[in-house]
Amino acid sequence: MKRSLVSSMVRSMLRPLSGYGLGPLLQSRYFTQFDDVAQTYIQLSEDINLDNEFELEWWATIPDDGSYMLADNKNANGNSRFVINGATDRTVYGFGFSGFATGIQRYAEDKHKFYKFNIRRFDDVLRLMIDDKLIGENTNNGFVINSIGSQYNGSTGVEFHSGFLVNLKIWVNGDRDTGELKVDMPIDRRIDRPYVMNHAAKSTLALVPDTQYVSLSGDQGDAVIENGIAKGSLEPATTWRVGYAQNGVLESGNTYIVTVRARSTQPAHVYAQSYTSTDRVLQNIQPGDWRTVTLVLVPESTRLFVCVENKSQEGQVLEFDVNALTVVKMSQPVGLPVNFSGTESRRYDFENGEWISGNLLDNGSFTYGMEAWGVTGDGWSFENGVASRDGNATNSGIHQFGIFEARHTYDVSFDVTGRSAGTVGTYIGQGEQNLGFFSSNFGKATYRTVSTAPSDKLLLNGVSGWDGTVDNVVVREVQQELYLAPLERYITRFDSVSNGYVRTSDRINVGTAFAVECVFATETDGDFLLSLYNADSATRLHFRLQGGGVAKLLSDGVTPGQGERSINDGRAHRMKVVFADDATYSVYVDGALEYTGTHADPARYQNADFSVLVGGYKTQDSYPTDSYNCRVWDLKVWTGGDESTGTLVLDMPLDKPFGSKQVNFAENTAATLTDIDPSFYVASPDDGELVWATNYNNAPDGFTITPLTNSSFGVHTNELQVDKTYIVSFDLERLDEGTVLFLQCWKDNWNSTEQSNITVDTASVGKRCEIVVYDTERLRFRLGSSGYTGTVKNIKIQEVTSGVYGVPINIVEADSKHFTFEPFYGWLGDDLITQEIWEVPASAPAIFSFDTATNEWVMTGDNSYQSLALINGTTQPVLMLIGGNVSEIDGDGLAYAANGGGAIRTTGNYKVVFDKNVQNFQGYKRSAGYVNARIGKPYFREIIEVI
């Protein structure tokens, strides 16, 4: 008999979670995020032949551009596949359903929603159902399925599946009632736990069941080690690592499930490997409660090594307990992807179409007493797995920090028993947002809320003599979508001093209908954001901010018009212009329509070939003028319509993706960025093919350009070709003030007049410079003026061999600055109040004294308005965020600005917005009367707010 792919019921290996309060628990499953860029897919270990009667059922999300869901990846049978295309009506192909309209509308939110698919052949009729609705019928038969997410010879027409596909079942020789369940490929384990999404599933490798997917069912393997480590038995191998090793327990090439139960006081890695580290598998654990880590190990030797180590490796002792190690040899590796360190618990509520997170609280059931909980006031005790409050206590509560993010939706619940008086209130923050009061003697308090308080704190507060117990406190985030925020983003800054700009090297035919969109942030107006231009100045199209900071489209043939909303406030805005076939156009800002019009002479631009320039104004093929003062990212151009109906022909992000907690800003303030298109974005200079490098055997490590006007170093190489693109990288060790370094690009010979200069200034000294060049045959480094010295080292020239998106690399002053994300206010810039400014401010009158032991200023009020002045409000952007701590205060309030500032009247943390249109400097003074205070070092950051 052929081996079945059916997974058996799996015993839970983790501590069960409490119920969700949303009806009966679904049998929850693991699932993988498929990615059409990395082309991840699953290849079944055998073909599934669908003859006669059969039934298939699965759940899947649908990407914007459609996808292959199921297919025969070994043969070119066009019917042995199931495809949803990307058209508005979402037609389906394969299984004989060519061109059937699914009725699923192509809205953006649909890609986050699961749809239920069912294909059943019964009584010689093949029927397709989506969400239990009949889509179409035919009489075809004889299909083969062996792949999830891909088809034979790659994608055709639509891409690999992108998104999620779960709960695939295939019955053969009948339907679910009469046939054999041939495939139960849930990518899961069937236990009462939430869905767990694999955050790290993106891979260029096929996810093959025999190597990547395993079932955790204990009856499919033999235990090699079971509960092999007693609590506390591991001894430190170093001050930051502990390990367990045993020889002769593994067999090379077999598959093992290694389960470690541990808890740590610091962020840590848990990993398993054999004798060498080449087969190492790893997961991360966060500080807090017990964590069960499950690893799939295919060892290269017989030795097992299991290790827990401090992620920072900075020498401190790793404090943790380990009380279980189980190693199971697998006999049938089919099932679950587990070797991914970024898994997160999520439950998909099919009825309401929502993603529900795992419990965001640590120790929500008080299993470990008051661990992870803070107490305000008195009267609380933590015994027997509950938190109890004495009714005679004063107003007091229990809390946890780091739970909420502003504008996110949450379900909050907890159980109450033994109450006879009073109420318990639930808050976000220290009372800023009240979710409600619960006054029943027994029962479950449940709340759904959108967090609006600028706080991440959960507070349960007993009032009016409340004397009950609390247990099973749960906070879960409700997410309408579950698409991951990537990790970091580069954003280019343009300025009118260095006249920086970016333009495409290839032209784009816009057709008769097209759309242009760009995200930008600026505080000025009257500037040009971008231009579409060519040699004919009459065809130009320009996008700018008119006086007053309103959006405006400029073009010959456009009747003057402009938006109404001022968007020069320093925050990020998304501006989009859409041209229709009938020459009407619409201007949008942040998704809202600003104004419309009709182009009087569409022949000027329709079907024209345009170059795109960002950061300036161009009327024809000449140098740009009116350079922009702004940050720009995410430029997109669609032809044939907008993002819903057109084709994306230019995606010039000027970035890497960004994440929800931090961002790396590459602030370009000195470079001229010329001739960059998407093919010039590379993940790393080392991705290119090496053409030439410094020869360390025959030349010095560095080349010093001496103080002579014509002193230069030439790259005498015949390897450069005019039709190719290269990255020139080098270390700029020295460049005297008062001059610049030119990288000169030549054709033909050194005497040719056909040369261009790329300028590098002193801001790049001590940095690795990376410059894109093309249309050149020879290169030369040269100083801009005589009497100075410069030194370059480690020169490399590499050909760009692939158009991989990544970092824009013509930024010669690309300091990567660490920016943070504040959930309520958005992206925040650098802290302008350095420790030096804090200790030596612009003004510190006698009523202020600095306490070096606590790093605080002590204010002893004398009924005067003397101010501790830190930052002049005229020298920084419009909107700033101030945050800090006041440990002591009495009197009528402490103001944080010279005028218009709010008053701080209580001790603790504060967070306020500073608007320089109202406040003229940031500092501290009395609000009124006599004020005494101890003021901790604040932060003062620009609000950038990436959309």
Short mmCIF file of C-alpha atoms in Angstrom, two decimals, residues 503-791:
data_model
loop_
_atom_site.label_atom_id
_atom_site.label_comp_id
_atom_site.label_asym_id
_atom_site.label_seq_id
_atom_site.Cartn_x
_atom_site.Cartn_y
_atom_site.Cartn_z
CA ARG A 503 16.25 60.61 -12.03
CA THR A 504 15.49 57.50 -14.03
CA SER A 505 17.95 56.55 -16.74
CA ASP A 506 15.29 54.85 -18.87
CA ARG A 507 12.14 56.56 -20.07
CA ILE A 508 8.64 55.36 -19.38
CA ASN A 509 5.77 55.46 -21.86
CA VAL A 510 2.78 56.52 -19.80
CA GLY A 511 0.11 55.65 -22.38
CA THR A 512 -3.19 57.50 -22.22
CA ALA A 513 -4.04 56.72 -18.58
CA PHE A 514 -1.51 56.59 -15.77
CA ALA A 515 -0.90 57.45 -12.12
CA VAL A 516 2.06 58.79 -10.14
CA GLU A 517 2.42 58.51 -6.37
CA CYS A 518 5.11 59.58 -3.93
CA VAL A 519 5.49 59.75 -0.16
CA PHE A 520 7.32 62.81 1.13
CA ALA A 521 7.79 65.03 4.16
CA THR A 522 8.70 68.72 4.06
CA GLU A 523 8.33 71.99 5.92
CA THR A 524 8.70 74.31 2.95
CA ASP A 525 6.39 75.27 0.09
CA GLY A 526 6.82 76.60 -3.41
CA ASP A 527 9.07 73.62 -4.19
CA PHE A 528 8.90 70.95 -6.87
CA LEU A 529 8.51 67.41 -5.63
CA LEU A 530 9.06 65.61 -8.93
CA SER A 531 8.92 66.11 -12.71
CA LEU A 532 8.05 63.97 -15.71
CA TYR A 533 10.05 65.36 -18.61
CA ASN A 534 11.81 64.67 -21.92
CA ALA A 535 13.55 66.67 -24.63
CA ASP A 536 10.29 68.43 -25.54
CA SER A 537 9.68 70.99 -22.80
CA ALA A 538 6.02 71.31 -23.81
CA THR A 539 5.22 67.78 -22.66
CA ARG A 540 6.35 68.25 -19.07
CA LEU A 541 4.33 67.39 -15.97
CA HIS A 542 5.34 68.71 -12.56
CA PHE A 543 4.18 68.03 -9.02
CA ARG A 544 4.81 70.68 -6.41
CA LEU A 545 3.65 72.35 -3.24
CA GLN A 546 2.20 75.76 -4.02
CA GLY A 547 2.47 78.69 -1.63
CA GLY A 548 0.81 77.74 1.63
CA GLY A 549 1.92 74.16 1.24
CA VAL A 550 -0.96 72.86 -0.89
CA ALA A 551 -0.66 70.21 -3.61
CA LYS A 552 -0.57 71.40 -7.22
CA LEU A 553 -0.15 69.83 -10.67
CA LEU A 554 1.61 71.95 -13.31
CA SER A 555 1.61 71.27 -17.06
CA ASP A 556 1.10 73.15 -20.31
CA GLY A 557 -2.61 72.69 -20.95
CA VAL A 558 -3.66 72.38 -17.30
CA THR A 559 -6.06 75.00 -16.01
CA PRO A 560 -4.67 76.45 -12.79
CA GLY A 561 -6.00 74.70 -9.75
CA GLN A 562 -4.67 73.52 -6.44
CA GLY A 563 -5.61 71.67 -3.29
CA GLU A 564 -6.85 73.13 -0.06
CA ARG A 565 -5.03 71.13 2.61
CA SER A 566 -1.63 72.43 3.76
CA ILE A 567 0.85 69.55 3.85
CA ASN A 568 4.17 71.30 4.54
CA ASP A 569 3.99 70.36 8.23
CA GLY A 570 7.05 68.11 8.35
CA ARG A 571 4.97 64.95 8.52
CA ALA A 572 4.85 62.29 5.84
CA HIS A 573 2.11 62.60 3.21
CA ARG A 574 1.16 60.50 0.22
CA MET A 575 0.47 62.55 -2.92
CA LYS A 576 -1.03 60.86 -5.98
CA VAL A 577 -2.10 62.20 -9.39
CA VAL A 578 -4.31 60.00 -11.61
CA PHE A 579 -4.85 60.72 -15.32
CA ALA A 580 -7.80 59.02 -17.04
CA ASP A 581 -8.14 58.15 -20.74
CA ASP A 582 -10.46 61.15 -21.27
CA ALA A 583 -7.72 63.58 -20.08
CA THR A 584 -9.37 64.25 -16.73
CA TYR A 585 -7.07 64.16 -13.76
CA SER A 586 -7.49 63.85 -9.99
CA VAL A 587 -5.08 64.93 -7.26
CA TYR A 588 -5.16 63.01 -3.97
CA VAL A 589 -3.41 63.63 -0.65
CA ASP A 590 -3.35 60.85 1.92
CA GLY A 591 -6.12 59.05 0.06
CA ALA A 592 -8.51 62.03 0.02
CA LEU A 593 -9.43 63.83 -3.20
CA GLU A 594 -8.02 67.37 -3.26
CA TYR A 595 -9.21 68.58 -6.66
CA THR A 596 -9.90 67.52 -10.23
CA GLY A 597 -9.51 69.03 -13.69
CA THR A 598 -9.19 68.34 -17.41
CA HIS A 599 -6.03 68.66 -19.46
CA ALA A 600 -6.78 70.93 -22.42
CA ASP A 601 -4.19 69.35 -24.70
CA PRO A 602 -3.75 65.65 -23.86
CA ALA A 603 -1.70 65.09 -27.02
CA ARG A 604 1.14 66.78 -25.17
CA TYR A 605 1.56 63.90 -22.73
CA GLN A 606 -0.46 60.89 -23.88
CA ASN A 607 1.76 58.06 -25.16
CA ALA A 608 4.82 60.19 -24.42
CA ASP A 609 8.12 58.77 -23.15
CA PHE A 610 9.09 60.43 -19.87
CA SER A 611 12.05 60.40 -17.56
CA VAL A 612 11.15 60.86 -13.89
CA LEU A 613 13.09 63.24 -11.66
CA VAL A 614 12.68 63.39 -7.88
CA GLY A 615 13.79 66.35 -5.84
CA GLY A 616 13.68 69.14 -8.41
CA TYR A 617 12.22 70.69 -11.54
CA LYS A 618 13.13 69.92 -15.17
CA THR A 619 11.64 71.29 -18.34
CA GLN A 620 13.76 69.25 -20.74
CA ASP A 621 17.01 67.27 -20.86
CA SER A 622 19.09 69.69 -18.84
CA TYR A 623 20.25 70.13 -15.28
CA PRO A 624 17.38 70.38 -12.78
CA THR A 625 16.51 73.59 -11.02
CA ASP A 626 14.50 74.49 -7.91
CA SER A 627 15.86 71.57 -5.90
CA TYR A 628 13.54 70.32 -3.22
CA ASN A 629 14.03 70.50 0.55
CA CYS A 630 12.40 67.30 1.76
CA ARG A 631 12.51 63.62 2.50
CA VAL A 632 11.17 61.37 -0.23
CA TRP A 633 10.48 57.67 -0.48
CA ASP A 634 8.17 55.25 -2.29
CA LEU A 635 7.88 56.72 -5.79
CA LYS A 636 5.56 54.63 -7.99
CA VAL A 637 4.26 55.03 -11.55
CA TRP A 638 1.43 52.96 -13.04
CA THR A 639 0.40 52.92 -16.71
CA GLY A 640 -3.02 51.92 -17.99
CA GLY A 641 -4.70 53.13 -14.78
CA ASP A 642 -3.91 53.47 -11.08
CA GLU A 643 -2.76 50.92 -8.48
CA SER A 644 -6.02 48.97 -8.82
CA THR A 645 -6.33 48.85 -12.62
CA GLY A 646 -2.92 49.70 -14.06
CA THR A 647 0.50 48.13 -14.38
CA LEU A 648 3.30 49.16 -12.01
CA VAL A 649 6.15 50.26 -14.30
CA LEU A 650 8.35 52.13 -11.82
CA ASP A 651 8.85 51.26 -8.18
CA MET A 652 11.73 53.37 -6.96
CA PRO A 653 11.44 53.06 -3.21
CA LEU A 654 14.68 54.84 -2.22
CA ASP A 655 14.54 52.52 0.73
CA LYS A 656 14.62 49.24 2.45
CA PRO A 657 11.32 48.24 4.05
CA PHE A 658 10.55 49.64 7.47
CA GLY A 659 9.28 48.09 10.67
CA SER A 660 6.98 48.98 13.52
CA LYS A 661 9.68 49.71 16.09
CA GLN A 662 12.71 51.25 14.44
CA VAL A 663 14.01 52.70 11.22
CA ASN A 664 17.42 53.42 9.79
CA PHE A 665 17.31 56.78 8.05
CA ALA A 666 20.01 57.22 5.43
CA GLU A 667 20.06 61.00 5.44
CA ASN A 668 21.63 62.22 2.20
CA THR A 669 22.65 65.82 2.72
CA ALA A 670 25.61 66.24 0.40
CA ALA A 671 25.38 64.00 -2.64
CA THR A 672 24.02 64.51 -6.11
CA LEU A 673 22.04 61.39 -6.88
CA THR A 674 21.92 61.02 -10.62
CA ASP A 675 20.62 58.45 -13.03
CA ILE A 676 19.26 55.83 -10.69
CA ASP A 677 16.55 53.43 -11.72
CA PRO A 678 15.33 50.25 -10.01
CA SER A 679 17.99 48.10 -11.63
CA PHE A 680 20.63 50.11 -9.79
CA TYR A 681 19.34 49.11 -6.39
CA VAL A 682 21.51 46.34 -5.00
CA ALA A 683 21.33 44.45 -1.76
CA SER A 684 25.08 44.81 -1.23
CA PRO A 685 28.09 45.93 -3.28
CA ASP A 686 29.38 42.39 -2.88
CA ASP A 687 26.43 41.14 -4.96
CA GLY A 688 28.16 42.41 -8.07
CA GLU A 689 30.82 40.69 -10.12
CA LEU A 690 34.31 41.95 -9.23
CA VAL A 691 35.88 43.74 -12.20
CA TRP A 692 38.88 45.45 -10.64
CA ALA A 693 40.34 46.01 -7.17
CA THR A 694 43.42 47.48 -5.58
CA ASN A 695 46.37 45.14 -6.21
CA TYR A 696 47.96 44.89 -2.80
CA ASN A 697 50.98 42.98 -4.18
CA ASN A 698 52.07 45.69 -6.60
CA ALA A 699 50.65 48.89 -5.17
CA PRO A 700 50.38 50.60 -1.79
CA ASP A 701 47.32 50.05 0.35
CA GLY A 702 46.23 53.62 -0.25
CA PHE A 703 46.70 56.22 -2.94
CA THR A 704 47.56 59.71 -1.69
CA ILE A 705 46.58 62.53 -4.01
CA THR A 706 49.30 65.12 -3.40
CA PRO A 707 48.93 68.92 -3.20
CA LEU A 708 49.15 69.56 -6.93
CA THR A 709 46.39 70.82 -9.18
CA ASN A 710 46.65 67.95 -11.62
CA SER A 711 47.48 65.27 -9.08
CA SER A 712 45.22 62.29 -9.62
CA PHE A 713 45.05 58.53 -9.63
CA GLY A 714 43.62 56.84 -12.71
CA VAL A 715 42.05 53.41 -12.90
CA HIS A 716 43.78 52.22 -16.05
CA THR A 717 41.53 49.32 -16.93
CA ASN A 718 39.99 48.16 -20.17
CA GLU A 719 37.37 46.15 -18.28
CA LEU A 720 34.80 48.96 -18.10
CA GLN A 721 32.18 49.05 -20.84
CA VAL A 722 29.83 51.89 -21.65
CA ASP A 723 26.72 49.70 -21.72
CA LYS A 724 27.21 48.30 -18.23
CA THR A 725 26.68 49.60 -14.71
CA TYR A 726 29.32 49.45 -11.98
CA ILE A 727 29.66 50.14 -8.28
CA VAL A 728 32.84 51.96 -7.34
CA SER A 729 33.53 51.63 -3.62
CA PHE A 730 36.45 52.98 -1.63
CA ASP A 731 37.49 54.18 1.82
CA LEU A 732 38.06 57.92 2.05
CA GLU A 733 40.78 58.12 4.68
CA ARG A 734 41.66 61.80 4.32
CA LEU A 735 40.33 64.88 2.55
CA ASP A 736 41.50 68.32 3.62
CA GLU A 737 38.93 70.97 4.42
CA GLY A 738 38.52 73.44 1.57
CA THR A 739 38.48 70.95 -1.30
CA VAL A 740 36.42 68.10 -2.68
CA LEU A 741 37.25 64.79 -4.30
CA PHE A 742 36.06 64.17 -7.87
CA LEU A 743 35.45 60.70 -9.26
CA GLN A 744 35.78 61.47 -12.97
CA CYS A 745 34.09 59.22 -15.53
CA TRP A 746 35.65 59.24 -19.02
CA LYS A 747 35.00 57.77 -22.43
CA ASP A 748 37.61 56.83 -25.05
CA ASN A 749 40.74 58.39 -23.48
CA TRP A 750 41.90 60.73 -20.74
CA ASN A 751 41.75 63.77 -23.03
CA SER A 752 38.12 63.29 -24.00
CA THR A 753 35.75 66.11 -23.25
CA GLU A 754 33.06 63.55 -22.54
CA GLN A 755 33.51 63.31 -18.81
CA SER A 756 31.37 63.75 -15.72
CA ASN A 757 32.38 64.44 -12.14
CA ILE A 758 30.84 62.80 -9.09
CA THR A 759 31.64 64.90 -6.04
CA VAL A 760 32.63 63.60 -2.61
CA ASP A 761 33.14 66.11 0.18
CA THR A 762 34.78 66.07 3.60
CA ALA A 763 31.61 64.76 5.29
CA SER A 764 32.55 61.34 3.89
CA VAL A 765 36.00 61.16 5.50
CA GLY A 766 36.34 57.95 7.46
CA LYS A 767 33.52 56.26 5.54
CA ARG A 768 33.13 53.66 2.87
CA CYS A 769 31.86 55.47 -0.23
CA GLU A 770 29.76 53.58 -2.78
CA ILE A 771 29.01 55.22 -6.13
CA VAL A 772 27.14 53.94 -9.18
CA VAL A 773 28.72 54.73 -12.55
CA TYR A 774 27.78 53.79 -16.10
CA ASP A 775 28.29 55.04 -19.64
CA THR A 776 32.02 55.15 -18.96
CA GLU A 777 35.26 53.37 -19.87
CA ARG A 778 37.80 54.92 -17.50
CA LEU A 779 37.75 56.38 -14.00
CA ARG A 780 39.99 58.87 -12.24
CA PHE A 781 40.16 60.30 -8.71
CA ARG A 782 41.09 63.97 -8.63
CA LEU A 783 41.05 66.83 -6.12
CA GLY A 784 38.93 69.86 -6.86
CA SER A 785 41.61 72.44 -6.08
CA SER A 786 45.35 72.70 -5.47
CA GLY A 787 47.22 72.85 -2.19
CA TYR A 788 45.31 70.04 -0.47
CA THR A 789 45.71 66.33 0.17
CA GLY A 790 43.34 63.38 -0.01
CA THR A 791 43.80 59.63 0.51
#
